[in-house]
Amino acid sequence: MFATTHINPSAGTALGLSSGVALNNQALQLEAAGDLEGAERLHLQAIEVKEASLGTDHVTTALSYNGLGELYLTMQRLDKAEEYLDKALRVREHSGPKSDLAVTRDNLAKLYEMKGDVQAAREMRRRGKADNNIACGNYNCPKLSNSTSSLSQCAGCKAVFYCSRPCQVADWKRHKNYCRKAA
């Protein structure tokens, strides 16, 4: 069963939301400062708080799963990244903003690229075609998700989509290693 947000949450739910979000924000600050281990510790604390007060199927808990998965991608801890991104995907496939689902799919696709499985990356991203919701492959793109008609796919591997030429150029430093493996 997936949780819904209530207008008047219980005290436990309110505490879980406020303290969990605060921990996530602190984790992001540590990550930006280069303290990846400190960021990991705070993400794990946020998840513990959110799971206890909101449950494992709450959209806010999924936000923490995705955030920790992204951190593990940065740390090259691919098995842990996959574990948490899979948890985020499971929740986001059933609840929350569709743009969050597109971002998690793209994170998993990047993980598959890092593991050398460009076909799995391609398939993960293309799952968004069914609901016309695919994230731009540039992590820093201001558009959270895009309709498939507004995207272009990489001509080399056809495993990643971009909303614009500047986004493709911005992501090339990351993507070129994986794209060449597929070619």
PDB file of C-alpha atoms in Angstrom, residues 2 15 31 34 39 43 47 70 94 115-116 121 146-147 152-153 161 168 179 181-182:
ATOM      1  CA  PHE A   2       1.344   3.400  -0.895  1.00  0.00           C
ATOM      2  CA  LEU A  15       8.247  15.118  12.765  1.00  0.00           C
ATOM      3  CA  GLU A  31      28.096  16.404  -0.548  1.00  0.00           C
ATOM      4  CA  GLY A  34      33.074  17.134  -0.768  1.00  0.00           C
ATOM      5  CA  ALA A  39      26.627  13.003   3.406  1.00  0.00           C
ATOM      6  CA  HIS A  43      21.174  10.335   4.127  1.00  0.00           C
ATOM      7  CA  ILE A  47      15.991   7.264   5.642  1.00  0.00           C
ATOM      8  CA  GLU A  70      22.850   9.382  -6.516  1.00  0.00           C
ATOM      9  CA  HIS A  94       3.048   4.208  -8.065  1.00  0.00           C
ATOM     10  CA  LYS A 115      28.396  -1.253 -15.224  1.00  0.00           C
ATOM     11  CA  GLY A 116      28.951  -1.521 -18.982  1.00  0.00           C
ATOM     12  CA  ALA A 121      20.468   1.727 -19.814  1.00  0.00           C
ATOM     13  CA  ASN A 146      10.270  15.930 -21.074  1.00  0.00           C
ATOM     14  CA  SER A 147       7.807  14.574 -23.537  1.00  0.00           C
ATOM     15  CA  SER A 152      16.747  13.799 -29.244  1.00  0.00           C
ATOM     16  CA  GLN A 153      18.642  10.607 -28.529  1.00  0.00           C
ATOM     17  CA  PHE A 161      18.058  11.452 -24.481  1.00  0.00           C
ATOM     18  CA  GLN A 168      24.130  17.027 -24.806  1.00  0.00           C
ATOM     19  CA  CYS A 179      28.791   5.723 -25.654  1.00  0.00           C
ATOM     20  CA  LYS A 181      31.679   1.162 -25.547  1.00  0.00           C
ATOM     21  CA  ALA A 182      28.338   0.708 -27.272  1.00  0.00           C
TER      22      ALA A 182
END
